[in-house]
Short mmCIF file of C-alpha atoms and ligand atoms in Angstrom, two decimals:
data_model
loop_
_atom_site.label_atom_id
_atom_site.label_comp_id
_atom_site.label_asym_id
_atom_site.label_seq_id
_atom_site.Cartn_x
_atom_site.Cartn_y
_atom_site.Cartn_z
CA UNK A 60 152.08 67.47 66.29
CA UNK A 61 154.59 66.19 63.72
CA UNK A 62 155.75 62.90 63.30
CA UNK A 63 159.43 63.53 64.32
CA UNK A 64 157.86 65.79 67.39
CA UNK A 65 155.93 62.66 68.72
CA UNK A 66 158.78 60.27 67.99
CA UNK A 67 161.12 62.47 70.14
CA UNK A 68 158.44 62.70 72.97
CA UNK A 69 158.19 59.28 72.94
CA UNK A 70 162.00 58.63 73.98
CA UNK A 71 161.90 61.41 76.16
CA UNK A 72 160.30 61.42 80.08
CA UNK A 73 156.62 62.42 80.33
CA UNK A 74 155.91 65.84 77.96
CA UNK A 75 154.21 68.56 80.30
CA UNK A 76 151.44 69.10 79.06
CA UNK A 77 149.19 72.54 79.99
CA UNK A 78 145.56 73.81 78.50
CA UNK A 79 144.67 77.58 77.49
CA UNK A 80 141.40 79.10 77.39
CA UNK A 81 141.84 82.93 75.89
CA UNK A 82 139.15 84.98 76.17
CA UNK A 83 138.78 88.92 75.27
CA UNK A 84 139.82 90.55 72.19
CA UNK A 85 142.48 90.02 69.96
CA UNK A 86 145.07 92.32 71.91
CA UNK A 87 144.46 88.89 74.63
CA UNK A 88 145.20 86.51 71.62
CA UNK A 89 148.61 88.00 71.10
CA UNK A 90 149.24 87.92 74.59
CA UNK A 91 147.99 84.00 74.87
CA UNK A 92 150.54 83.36 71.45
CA UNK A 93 153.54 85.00 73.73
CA UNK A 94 152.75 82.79 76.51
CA UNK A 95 152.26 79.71 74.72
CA UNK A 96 155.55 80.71 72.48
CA UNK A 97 157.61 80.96 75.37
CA UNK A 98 156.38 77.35 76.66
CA UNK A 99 156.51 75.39 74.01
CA UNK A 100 160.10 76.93 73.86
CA UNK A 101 160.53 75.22 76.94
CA UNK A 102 159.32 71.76 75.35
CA UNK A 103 155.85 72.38 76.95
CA UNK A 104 152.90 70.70 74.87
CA UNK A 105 149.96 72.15 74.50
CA UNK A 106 146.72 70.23 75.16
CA UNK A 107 143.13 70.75 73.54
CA UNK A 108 141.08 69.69 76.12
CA UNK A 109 140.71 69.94 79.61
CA UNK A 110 141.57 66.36 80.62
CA UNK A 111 144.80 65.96 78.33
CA UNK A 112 146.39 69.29 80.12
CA UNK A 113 148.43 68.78 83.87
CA UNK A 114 147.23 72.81 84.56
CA UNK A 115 145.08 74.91 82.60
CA UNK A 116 145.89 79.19 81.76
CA UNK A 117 143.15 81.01 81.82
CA UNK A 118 143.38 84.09 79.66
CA UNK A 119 140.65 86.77 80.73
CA UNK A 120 139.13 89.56 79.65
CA UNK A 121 137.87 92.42 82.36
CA UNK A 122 136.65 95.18 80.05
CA UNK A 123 132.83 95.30 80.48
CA UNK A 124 130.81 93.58 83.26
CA UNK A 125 130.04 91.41 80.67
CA UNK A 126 133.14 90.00 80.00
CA UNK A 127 134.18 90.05 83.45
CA UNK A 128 131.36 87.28 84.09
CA UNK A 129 132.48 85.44 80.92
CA UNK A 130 135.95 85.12 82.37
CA UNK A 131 134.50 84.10 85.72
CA UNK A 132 132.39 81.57 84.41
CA UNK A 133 135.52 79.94 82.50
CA UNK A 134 137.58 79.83 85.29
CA UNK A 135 134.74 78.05 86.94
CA UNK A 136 134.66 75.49 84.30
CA UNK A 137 138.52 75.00 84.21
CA UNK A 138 138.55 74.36 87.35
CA UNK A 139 135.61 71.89 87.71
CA UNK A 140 136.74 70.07 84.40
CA UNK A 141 140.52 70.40 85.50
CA UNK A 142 141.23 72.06 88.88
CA UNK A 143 144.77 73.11 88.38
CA UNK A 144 144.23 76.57 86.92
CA UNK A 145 146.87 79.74 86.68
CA UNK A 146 144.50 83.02 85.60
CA UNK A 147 145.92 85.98 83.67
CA UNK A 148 144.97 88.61 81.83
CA UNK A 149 142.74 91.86 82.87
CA UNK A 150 140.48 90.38 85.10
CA UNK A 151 143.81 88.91 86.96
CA UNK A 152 144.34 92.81 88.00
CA UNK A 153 141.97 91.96 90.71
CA UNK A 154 142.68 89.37 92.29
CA UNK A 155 140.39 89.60 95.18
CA UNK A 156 137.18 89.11 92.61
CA UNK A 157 138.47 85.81 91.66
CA UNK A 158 139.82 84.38 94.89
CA UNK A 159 136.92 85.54 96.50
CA UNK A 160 134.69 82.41 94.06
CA UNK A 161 137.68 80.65 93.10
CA UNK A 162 140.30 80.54 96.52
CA UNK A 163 141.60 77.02 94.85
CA UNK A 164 143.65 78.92 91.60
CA UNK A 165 147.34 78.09 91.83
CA UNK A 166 148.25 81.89 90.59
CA UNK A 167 146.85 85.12 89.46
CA UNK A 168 149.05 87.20 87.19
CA UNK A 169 147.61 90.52 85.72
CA UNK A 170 147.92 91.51 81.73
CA UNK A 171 151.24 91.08 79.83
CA UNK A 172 152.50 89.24 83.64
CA UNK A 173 154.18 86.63 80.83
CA UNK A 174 157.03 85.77 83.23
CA UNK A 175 155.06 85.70 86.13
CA UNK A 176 152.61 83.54 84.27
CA UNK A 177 155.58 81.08 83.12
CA UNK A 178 156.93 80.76 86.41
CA UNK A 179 153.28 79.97 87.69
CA UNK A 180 153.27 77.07 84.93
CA UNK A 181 156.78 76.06 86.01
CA UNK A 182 155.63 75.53 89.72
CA UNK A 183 152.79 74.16 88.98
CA UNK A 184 154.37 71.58 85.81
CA UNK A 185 158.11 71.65 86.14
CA UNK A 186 159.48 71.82 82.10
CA UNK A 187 160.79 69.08 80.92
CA UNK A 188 164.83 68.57 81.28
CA UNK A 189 165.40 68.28 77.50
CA UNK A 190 163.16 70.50 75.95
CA UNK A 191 162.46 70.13 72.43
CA UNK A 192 163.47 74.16 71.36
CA UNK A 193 163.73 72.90 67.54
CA UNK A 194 159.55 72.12 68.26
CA UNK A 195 158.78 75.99 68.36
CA UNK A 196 158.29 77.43 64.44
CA UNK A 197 160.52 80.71 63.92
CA UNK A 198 156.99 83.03 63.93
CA UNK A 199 156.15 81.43 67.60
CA UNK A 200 152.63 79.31 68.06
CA UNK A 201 149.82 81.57 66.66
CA UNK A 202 146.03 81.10 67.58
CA UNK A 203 145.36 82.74 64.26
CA UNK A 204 144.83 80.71 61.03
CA UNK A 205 148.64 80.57 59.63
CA UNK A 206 147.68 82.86 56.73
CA UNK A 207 147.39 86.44 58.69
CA UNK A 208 148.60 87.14 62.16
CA UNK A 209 148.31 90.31 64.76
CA UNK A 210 150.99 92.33 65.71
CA UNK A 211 150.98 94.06 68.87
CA UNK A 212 153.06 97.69 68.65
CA UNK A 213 152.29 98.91 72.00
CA UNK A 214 150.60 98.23 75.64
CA UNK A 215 148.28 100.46 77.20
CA UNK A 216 147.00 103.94 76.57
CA UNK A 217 147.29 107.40 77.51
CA UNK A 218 143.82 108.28 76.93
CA UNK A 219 141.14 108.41 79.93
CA UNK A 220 138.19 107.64 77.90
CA UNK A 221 135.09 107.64 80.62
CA UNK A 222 133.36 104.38 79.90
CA UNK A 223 137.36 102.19 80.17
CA UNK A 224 139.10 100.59 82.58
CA UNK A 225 141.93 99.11 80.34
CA UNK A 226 144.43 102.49 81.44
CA UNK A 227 143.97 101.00 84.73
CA UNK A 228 144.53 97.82 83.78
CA UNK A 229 147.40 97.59 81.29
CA UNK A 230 148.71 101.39 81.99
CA UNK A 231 150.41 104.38 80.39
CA UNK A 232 151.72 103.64 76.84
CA UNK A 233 154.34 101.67 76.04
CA UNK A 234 155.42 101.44 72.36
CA UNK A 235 157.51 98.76 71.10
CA UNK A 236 160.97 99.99 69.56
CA UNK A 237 160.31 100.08 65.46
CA UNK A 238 163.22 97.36 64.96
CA UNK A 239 161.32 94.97 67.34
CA UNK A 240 158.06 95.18 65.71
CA UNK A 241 159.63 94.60 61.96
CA UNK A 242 162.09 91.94 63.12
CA UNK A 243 158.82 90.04 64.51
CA UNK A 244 156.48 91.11 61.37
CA UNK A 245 159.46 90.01 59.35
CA UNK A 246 159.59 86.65 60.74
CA UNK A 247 155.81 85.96 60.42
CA UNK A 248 156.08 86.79 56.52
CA UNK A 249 159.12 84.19 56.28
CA UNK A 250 156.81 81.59 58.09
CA UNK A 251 154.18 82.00 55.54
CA UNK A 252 151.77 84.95 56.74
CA UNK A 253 150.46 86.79 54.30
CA UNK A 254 148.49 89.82 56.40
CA UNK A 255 149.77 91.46 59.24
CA UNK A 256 147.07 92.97 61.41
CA UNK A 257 148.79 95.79 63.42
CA UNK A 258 146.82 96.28 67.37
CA UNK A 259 147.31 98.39 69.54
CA UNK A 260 145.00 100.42 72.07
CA UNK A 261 146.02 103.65 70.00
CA UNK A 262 147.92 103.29 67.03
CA UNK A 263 148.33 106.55 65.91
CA UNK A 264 149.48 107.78 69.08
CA UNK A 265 152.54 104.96 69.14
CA UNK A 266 155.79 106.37 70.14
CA UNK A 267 154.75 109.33 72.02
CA UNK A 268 155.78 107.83 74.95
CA UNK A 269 159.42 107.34 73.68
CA UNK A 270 159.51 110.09 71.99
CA UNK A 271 160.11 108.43 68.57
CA UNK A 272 162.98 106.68 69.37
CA UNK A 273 165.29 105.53 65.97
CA UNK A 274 166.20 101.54 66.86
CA UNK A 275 168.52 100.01 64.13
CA UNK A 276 166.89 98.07 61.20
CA UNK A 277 168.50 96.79 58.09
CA UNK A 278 171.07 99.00 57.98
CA UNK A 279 169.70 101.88 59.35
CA UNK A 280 167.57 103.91 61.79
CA UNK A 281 163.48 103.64 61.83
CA UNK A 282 161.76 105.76 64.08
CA UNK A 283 159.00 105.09 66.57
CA UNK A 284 156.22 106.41 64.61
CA UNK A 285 153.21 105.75 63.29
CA UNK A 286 153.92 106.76 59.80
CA UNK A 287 157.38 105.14 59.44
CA UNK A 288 156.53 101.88 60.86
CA UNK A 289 153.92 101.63 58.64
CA UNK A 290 156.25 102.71 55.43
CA UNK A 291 158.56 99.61 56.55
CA UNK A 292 155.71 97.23 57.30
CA UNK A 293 154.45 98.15 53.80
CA UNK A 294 157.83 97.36 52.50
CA UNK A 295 157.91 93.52 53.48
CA UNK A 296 155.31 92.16 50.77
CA UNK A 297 152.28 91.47 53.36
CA UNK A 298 149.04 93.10 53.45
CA UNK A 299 149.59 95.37 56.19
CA UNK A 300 145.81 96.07 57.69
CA UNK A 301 146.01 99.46 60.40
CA UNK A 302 143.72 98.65 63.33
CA UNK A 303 142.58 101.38 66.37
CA UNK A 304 143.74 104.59 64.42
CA UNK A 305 142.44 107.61 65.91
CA UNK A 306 141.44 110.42 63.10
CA UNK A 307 144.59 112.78 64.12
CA UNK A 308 146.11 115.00 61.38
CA UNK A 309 149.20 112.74 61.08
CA UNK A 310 146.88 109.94 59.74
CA UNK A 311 146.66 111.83 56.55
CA UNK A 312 150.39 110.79 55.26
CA UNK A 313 149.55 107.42 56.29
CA UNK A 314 146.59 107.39 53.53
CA UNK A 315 149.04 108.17 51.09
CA UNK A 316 150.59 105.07 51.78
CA UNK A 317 147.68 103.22 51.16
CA UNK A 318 146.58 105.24 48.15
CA UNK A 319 150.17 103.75 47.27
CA UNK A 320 149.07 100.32 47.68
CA UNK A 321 151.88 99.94 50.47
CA UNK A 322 149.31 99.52 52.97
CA UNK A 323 145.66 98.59 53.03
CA UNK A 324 142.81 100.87 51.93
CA UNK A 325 141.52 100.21 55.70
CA UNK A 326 141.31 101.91 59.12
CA UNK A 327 139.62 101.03 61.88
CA UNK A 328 138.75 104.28 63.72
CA UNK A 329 136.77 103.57 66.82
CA UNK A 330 135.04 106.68 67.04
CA UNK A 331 132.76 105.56 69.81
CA UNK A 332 130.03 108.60 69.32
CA UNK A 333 129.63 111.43 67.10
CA UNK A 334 127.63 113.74 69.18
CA UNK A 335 130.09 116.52 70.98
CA UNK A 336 128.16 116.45 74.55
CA UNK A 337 128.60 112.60 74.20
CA UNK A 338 131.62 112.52 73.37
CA UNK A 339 132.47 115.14 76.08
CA UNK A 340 131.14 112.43 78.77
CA UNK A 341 132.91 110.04 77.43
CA UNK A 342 136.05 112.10 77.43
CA UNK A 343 137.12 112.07 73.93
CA UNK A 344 137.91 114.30 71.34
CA UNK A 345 135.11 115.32 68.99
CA UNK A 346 133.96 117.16 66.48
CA UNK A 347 131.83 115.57 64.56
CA UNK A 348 132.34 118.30 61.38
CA UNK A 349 135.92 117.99 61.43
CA UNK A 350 135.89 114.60 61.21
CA UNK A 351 133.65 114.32 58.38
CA UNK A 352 135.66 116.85 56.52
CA UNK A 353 139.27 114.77 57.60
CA UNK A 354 137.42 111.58 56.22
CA UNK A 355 136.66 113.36 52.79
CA UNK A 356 140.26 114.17 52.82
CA UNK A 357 141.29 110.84 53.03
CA UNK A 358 138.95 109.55 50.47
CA UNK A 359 139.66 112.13 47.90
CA UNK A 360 144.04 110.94 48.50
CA UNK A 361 142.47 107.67 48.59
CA UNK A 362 138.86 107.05 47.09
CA UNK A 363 139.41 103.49 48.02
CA UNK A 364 139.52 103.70 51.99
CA UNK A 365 137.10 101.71 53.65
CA UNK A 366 136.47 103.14 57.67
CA UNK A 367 135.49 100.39 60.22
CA UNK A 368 134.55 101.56 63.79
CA UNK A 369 132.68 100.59 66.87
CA UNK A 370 130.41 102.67 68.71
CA UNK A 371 128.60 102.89 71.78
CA UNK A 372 124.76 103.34 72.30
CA UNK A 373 122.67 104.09 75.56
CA UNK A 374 125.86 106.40 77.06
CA UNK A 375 124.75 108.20 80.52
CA UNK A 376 122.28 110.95 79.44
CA UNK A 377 122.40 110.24 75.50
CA UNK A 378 119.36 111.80 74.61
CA UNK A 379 116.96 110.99 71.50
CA UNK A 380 118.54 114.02 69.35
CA UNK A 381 122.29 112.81 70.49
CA UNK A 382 121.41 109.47 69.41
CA UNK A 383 120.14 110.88 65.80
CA UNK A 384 123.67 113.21 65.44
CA UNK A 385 124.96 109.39 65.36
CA UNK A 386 122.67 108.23 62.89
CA UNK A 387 123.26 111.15 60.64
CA UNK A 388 126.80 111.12 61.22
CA UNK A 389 127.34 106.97 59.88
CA UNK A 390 125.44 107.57 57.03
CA UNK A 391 127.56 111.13 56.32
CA UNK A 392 130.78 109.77 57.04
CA UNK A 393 129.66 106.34 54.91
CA UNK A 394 131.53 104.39 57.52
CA UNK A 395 131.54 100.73 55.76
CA UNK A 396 132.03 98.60 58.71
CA UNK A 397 130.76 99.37 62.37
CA UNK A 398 130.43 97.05 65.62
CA UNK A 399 127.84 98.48 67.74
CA UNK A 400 127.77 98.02 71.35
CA UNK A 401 124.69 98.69 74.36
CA UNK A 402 126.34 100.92 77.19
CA UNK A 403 127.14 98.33 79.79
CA UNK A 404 128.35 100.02 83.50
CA UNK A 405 131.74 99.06 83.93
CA UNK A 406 133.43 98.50 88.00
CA UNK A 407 136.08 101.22 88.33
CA UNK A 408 134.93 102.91 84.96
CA UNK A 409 134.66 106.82 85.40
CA UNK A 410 131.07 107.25 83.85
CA UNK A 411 129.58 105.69 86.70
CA UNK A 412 130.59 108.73 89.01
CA UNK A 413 129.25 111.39 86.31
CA UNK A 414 125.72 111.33 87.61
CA UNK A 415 124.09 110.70 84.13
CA UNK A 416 121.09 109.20 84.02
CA UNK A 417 121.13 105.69 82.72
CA UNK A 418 119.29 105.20 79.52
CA UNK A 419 116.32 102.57 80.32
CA UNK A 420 117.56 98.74 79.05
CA UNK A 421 114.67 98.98 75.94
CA UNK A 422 115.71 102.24 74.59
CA UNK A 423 119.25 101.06 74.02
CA UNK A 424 117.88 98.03 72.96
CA UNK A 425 115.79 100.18 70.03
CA UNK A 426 118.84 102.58 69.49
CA UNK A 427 120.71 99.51 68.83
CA UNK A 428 118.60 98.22 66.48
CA UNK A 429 117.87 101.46 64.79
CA UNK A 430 121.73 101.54 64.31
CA UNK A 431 122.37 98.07 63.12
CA UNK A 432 119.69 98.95 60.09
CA UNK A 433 121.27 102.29 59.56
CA UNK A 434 124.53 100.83 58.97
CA UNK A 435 123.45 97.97 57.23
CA UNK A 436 121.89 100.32 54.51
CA UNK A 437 125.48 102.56 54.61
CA UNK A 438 127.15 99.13 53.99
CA UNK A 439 124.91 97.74 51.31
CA UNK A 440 125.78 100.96 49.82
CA UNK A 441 129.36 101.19 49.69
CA UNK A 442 129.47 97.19 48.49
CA UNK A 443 127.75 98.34 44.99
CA UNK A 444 130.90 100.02 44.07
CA UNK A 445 132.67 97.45 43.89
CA UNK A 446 130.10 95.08 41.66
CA UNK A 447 132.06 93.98 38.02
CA UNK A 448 135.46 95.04 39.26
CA UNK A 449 138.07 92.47 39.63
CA UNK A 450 139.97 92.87 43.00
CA UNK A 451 142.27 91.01 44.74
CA UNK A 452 141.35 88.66 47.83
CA UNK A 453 142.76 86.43 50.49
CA UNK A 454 141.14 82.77 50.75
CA UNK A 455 140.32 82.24 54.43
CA UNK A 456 138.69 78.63 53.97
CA UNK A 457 137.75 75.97 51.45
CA UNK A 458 134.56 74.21 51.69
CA UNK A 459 133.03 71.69 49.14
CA UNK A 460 130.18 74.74 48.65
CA UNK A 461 131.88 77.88 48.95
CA UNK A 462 135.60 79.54 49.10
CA UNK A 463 134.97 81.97 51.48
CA UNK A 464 137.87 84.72 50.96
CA UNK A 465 138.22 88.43 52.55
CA UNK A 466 138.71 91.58 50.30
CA UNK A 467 141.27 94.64 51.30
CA UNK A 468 138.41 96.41 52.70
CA UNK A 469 137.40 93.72 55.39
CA UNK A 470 139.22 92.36 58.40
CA UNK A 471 139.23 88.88 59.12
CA UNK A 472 136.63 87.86 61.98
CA UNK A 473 134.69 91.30 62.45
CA UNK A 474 133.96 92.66 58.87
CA UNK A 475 132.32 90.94 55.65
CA UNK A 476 133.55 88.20 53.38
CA UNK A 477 133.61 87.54 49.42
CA UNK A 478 132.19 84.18 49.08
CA UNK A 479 133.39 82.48 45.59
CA UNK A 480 132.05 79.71 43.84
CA UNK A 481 134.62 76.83 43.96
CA UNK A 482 137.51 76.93 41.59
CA UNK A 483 140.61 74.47 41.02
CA UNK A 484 143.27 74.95 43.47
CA UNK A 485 141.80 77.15 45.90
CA UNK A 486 144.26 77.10 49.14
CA UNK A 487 143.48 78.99 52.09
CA UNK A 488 145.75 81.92 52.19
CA UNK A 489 146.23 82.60 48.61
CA UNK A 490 145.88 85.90 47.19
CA UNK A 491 143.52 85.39 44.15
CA UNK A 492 141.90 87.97 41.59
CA UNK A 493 138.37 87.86 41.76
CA UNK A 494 135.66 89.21 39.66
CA UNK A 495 132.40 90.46 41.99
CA UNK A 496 129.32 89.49 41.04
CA UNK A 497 126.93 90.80 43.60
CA UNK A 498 127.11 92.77 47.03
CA UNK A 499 124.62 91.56 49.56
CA UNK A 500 124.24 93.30 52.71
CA UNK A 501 127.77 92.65 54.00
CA UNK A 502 129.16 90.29 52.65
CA UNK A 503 129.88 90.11 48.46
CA UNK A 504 129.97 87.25 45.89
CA UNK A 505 132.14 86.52 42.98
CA UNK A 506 134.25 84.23 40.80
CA UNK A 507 137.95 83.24 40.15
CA UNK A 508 138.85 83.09 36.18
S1 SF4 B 661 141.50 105.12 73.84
FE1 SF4 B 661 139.91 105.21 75.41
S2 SF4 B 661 138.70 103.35 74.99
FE2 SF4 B 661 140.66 103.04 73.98
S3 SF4 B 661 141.93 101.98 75.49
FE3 SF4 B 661 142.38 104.17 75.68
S4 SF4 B 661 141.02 104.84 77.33
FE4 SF4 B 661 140.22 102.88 76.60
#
């Protein structure tokens, strides 16, 4: 809090005061910085603990049966530490699984509910008469450090991918209109942020639903489309990172911009499997060929581009070959980044009606192993190229050790870090030209000056 905020709230009757716990991935986040936007707007303060807030938000996450329990298990504890608690969020899309343990919430509000979630807050906490509207920075309250921030381009997704639950949850697509994307992305970069992480559940397919749609911006029309809206978020002086692209032809023009250095050498493609019968249970495109020859493609406009993507092992009926096509295909396709997860059965998720057999609990346990080491080697790899070259990086922290900074090729929170040996006047959220000394495993090591 600043000093003229708590002076003010000193004058003025008691500050409502409300808690958040956000769970889930960092789609949720964005979603928890819009609510928490919108109330402090409203001269609502936000507490960090349980005891300091008059009603708590609980943001969930209802993707895997995992996650579903995780969410459970923190309403539980909001409610035994606080008892006043308004749940949103995908789990809040059924609300009979949480009043069923928890009958005592004040509210349940399903995903992107923000003004159902508000009004919750407002019965349970009226807002204060005088709110404070001069409290609330000009890019909103992020959960993010202030140095990079997400930016959400669209809601749900038109695919029906087996294994997911989120169309059901959060719906068809809906793409923002261009202008409202840049005026936001423009607003974080005059508050300081110097990456923009664009999310989506399917980037590449954003606009479709409004068929492109020109809104007005600066002067003239930008389209609804994947290309163009990254052009003009290259255009605003940010690193512009592309998150959740699927490998469509289209995405080729978009690697020119990066090979242009108007966006970053980066995609996250979340291919999910590589073997075709796989991927025909799961209900997504694939062939695995094609894709290797697209990703040469991109890496011969831009030799640069590091691929990130998540897969799945231990899929209904993945056999020991399938399981080796994804082996082969990682170390083919040099992906430099994956997240690996075990199949997990998912309530309401398709694949449980496909009468696969489930792949025993230590066999996805070995396949997930066998992966992590597969991809650890790919990685180990592809960090030797950049050994003696001087690149630039973003500082994410300062510690008395170690500046621990992020290169163009790694996200912040999920991929690898360039750890730096201290230097004079390292800030976090600088840009800084580094010389690499070494590549470890995943993470690389180098020196300012
Ligand atoms: S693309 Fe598939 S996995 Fe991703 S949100 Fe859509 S249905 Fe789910």
């Amino acid at each position: 809090m600043t000093k003229s905020a708590s002076k003010k709230s000193t004058k003025a009757a008691k500050v409502p005061t409300i808690g958040i716990v956000s769970l889930g991935c960092p789609k949720a986040l964005v979603d928890s910085e819009r609510i928490l936007t919108h109330l402090r707007a409203e001269g609502y303060q936000i507490s960090p603990s349980y005891d300091g807030a008059e009603v708590v938000i609980v943001n969930t996450c209802g993707f895997l049966d995992s996650a579903r329990d995780e969410s459970l298990g923190a309403i539980g504890e909001a409610m035994a530490e606080n008892g006043k608690v308004i749940v949103t969020g995908c789990l809040g899309a059924e609300p009979d699984v949480i009043r069923e343990k928890f009958p005592n919430v004040l509210a349940i509000t399903g995903p992107q509910k923000y003004e159902s979630v508000v009004q919750a807050v407002h019965n349970a906490v009226p807002p204060a008469h005088d709110p404070f509207v001069d409290l609330v920075p000009p890019e909103g309250i992020k959960l993010t450090p202030r140095h990079y921030a997400y930016l959400k381009i669209s809601e749900g997704c038109n695919n029906r991918c087996t294994f997911c639950i989120i169309p059901k949850l959060r719906g068809d697509l809906v793409s923002r209109p261009a202008a409202d994307v840049l005026r936001e992305a423009e607003r974080l970069v005059k508050a300081g942020v110097k990456e923009l992480l664009v999310i989506s559940q399917d980037t590449s397919a954003y606009g479709v639903d409004v068929k492109y749609a020109e809104s007005d911006w600066q002067n003239r029309k930008v389209r609804a489309k994947f290309y163009d809206l990254a052009k003009e978020l290259g255009e605003l002086g940010a690193w512009v990172r592309l998150h959740y692209v699927y490998p469509y032809p289209h995405v080729d023009e978009v690697v020119e911009l990066m090979a242009q250095g108007k966006v970053l050498p980066y995609l996250d493609v979340p291919f999910q499997h590589a073997s075709p019968a796989v991927l025909k249970n799961m209900k997504r495109p694939g062939n695995s060929d094609k894709v290797l020859e697209r990703i040469k493609a991109w890496r011969k406009i831009c030799p640069d581009l590091a691929i990130r993507s998540t897969f799945i092992v231990g899929f209904p009926g993945e056999t020991e070959e399938q399981f080796e096509e994804l082996l082969t295909f990682i170390k083919a396709a040099e992906i430099d980044r994956a997240g690996c997860f075990k199949y997990e059965p998912v309530t309401g998720a398709t694949s449980e009606e496909l009468n696969l057999p489930a792949v025993p609990e230590d066999v996805k346990e070995d396949r997930w192993h066998r992966f992590m080491a597969a991809q650890q080697d790919v990685s180990a790899k592809r960090l030797q190229r950049l050994v003696g070259r001087t690149i630039p990086v973003i500082i994410d922290e300062v510690r008395p050790d170690v500046v621990v900074a992020r290169s163009q090729f790694d996200a912040p929170e999920v991929d690898g870090t360039v750890l730096l040996k201290p230097f004079k006047g390292a800030k976090a959220g600088e840009i800084v030209q580094a010389k690499i000394t070494h590549a470890l495993e995943y993470d690389l090591r180098g020196e300012v000056g």
